[in-house]
């Protein structure tokens, strides 16, 4: 007989001890024993034979020698076929679309409640795909009949989509002809407060300034006054473009633009910066150079001084409105005035601020150069004033182009804010480590946060067990007798633990948004 005893050691391998009686192993040829060891470096390859010296025949015959062998238990490899895929879930909408069923056909099928991946949606009902497939065959009779029905419905759907496209084109032509009568109260409210209010005030004032400066230039022929008129025209056109960008930025997200249209403000500000450079700086430089090449005597500048004084007051008033709005927004975000402007948090207000600041400096510069021309009678001072205004506008446009380009490319938020978000996740008990953190500024104080999260499986498992009946799980364990029973037990609870992990991800994303309202989109990837 063979007496065997087993035990487990640190390596996770069972050790089997055999004691062989003398009358079973008596042989004069015993000199070396070959056995296969599962330890070592060859984890994936076949076991390596190891040779050991065996004691003499006398020791074996006396029964005083024992053999110790290491054995590794391996679960047999299984093929994942319909046995596993039949447990896949399918929603009611997909069941009706893919298997051509009616809502009444699904009423008698088994219903399973699953958690929703969205914060604002409760748990929803799904069906087993195997049940839906069986019901479809019962309704249609055969797979061929189901395939014919699918093909027929696909043709009908294509015709439906084509009709929708034609109706949309007709509706667009109707709106173009009669005008869009859809109320836009939300857009009106946008222009009654905040950046919209600043832009509308700037449009009105700069439009009036352009009209009066143009009259002064026609009366005096001053190059500096012409530059100022062009400056006011450029400001008016650019701020009208900003108003268009603001009205487009408040549109709701759609299927084509899931993150909304907030970047329209940056696009409008970028085009505005290019417009300032082309219309304002370009024409001012051109007129100043022509004044140097072909100087002309100017008429009385009294009216020009009066109009410049009025422009200084109006531009200064608009500048104060923009400054107050930026100060208010900077306090709300907890940053300084300078940081708010440099980070281009609100591009529309930034454009108004910089344009009006340049307008005030331009008025002072034009008045100074016109004064020198009046005192000396030399028209070159007036032309130099035009070049100075053009250079000022060029510097403003370069800053606007740079800051708005940086915002459109997708820049990271401040390092301190990123550290705050990361520390919140790292302090959660379920999180072991955070990797590859990216926090992108989407514009208008909206942040998209992405990170790879290494979850602690023990904490997630404990979270699952806290919601279970431990006595019931112990009973299930005691009923495990075969490898098939063990596999079914592990598959059941493994799927539930994965659902618990998904619930942990949803919880972290929800808490992150609640603690940081500026974070609108959170993507946590599980390592």
Short mmCIF file of C-alpha atoms in Angstrom, two decimals, residues 193-196 198-199 242 246 249 262 265-266 269 322 325-326 329 333 335 339-353 400 404 411 441 443-445:
data_model
loop_
_atom_site.label_atom_id
_atom_site.label_comp_id
_atom_site.label_asym_id
_atom_site.label_seq_id
_atom_site.Cartn_x
_atom_site.Cartn_y
_atom_site.Cartn_z
CA UNK A 193 -25.37 90.48 -18.10
CA UNK A 194 -21.72 89.54 -17.87
CA UNK A 195 -19.51 89.52 -21.00
CA UNK A 196 -22.53 89.96 -23.31
CA UNK A 198 -19.83 94.49 -21.91
CA UNK A 199 -19.69 93.64 -25.63
CA UNK A 242 -17.62 88.71 -30.48
CA UNK A 246 -21.28 84.66 -27.58
CA UNK A 249 -21.46 79.57 -27.49
CA UNK A 262 -18.16 77.14 -25.74
CA UNK A 265 -15.94 82.59 -28.07
CA UNK A 266 -12.27 81.77 -28.54
CA UNK A 269 -11.76 86.36 -30.41
CA UNK A 322 -14.73 95.76 -18.80
CA UNK A 325 -16.53 92.72 -15.05
CA UNK A 326 -13.08 91.09 -15.05
CA UNK A 329 -15.12 87.21 -12.46
CA UNK A 333 -12.54 82.14 -9.55
CA UNK A 335 -7.42 84.42 -8.92
CA UNK A 339 -3.96 85.94 -14.03
CA UNK A 340 -7.51 86.17 -15.32
CA UNK A 341 -6.43 88.29 -18.28
CA UNK A 342 -3.30 86.25 -19.08
CA UNK A 343 -5.15 82.94 -18.94
CA UNK A 344 -7.90 84.32 -21.21
CA UNK A 345 -10.64 82.89 -18.97
CA UNK A 346 -13.25 85.01 -20.77
CA UNK A 347 -11.99 85.89 -24.27
CA UNK A 348 -14.85 88.26 -25.09
CA UNK A 349 -14.27 90.53 -22.10
CA UNK A 350 -10.52 90.33 -22.69
CA UNK A 351 -10.91 91.62 -26.23
CA UNK A 352 -13.05 94.54 -25.07
CA UNK A 353 -10.58 95.34 -22.28
CA UNK A 400 -5.10 88.15 -28.65
CA UNK A 404 -6.78 82.41 -28.00
CA UNK A 411 -4.00 73.78 -22.44
CA UNK A 441 -9.32 73.66 -19.92
CA UNK A 443 -12.94 77.27 -21.93
CA UNK A 444 -15.43 79.36 -19.97
CA UNK A 445 -14.34 77.73 -16.68
#
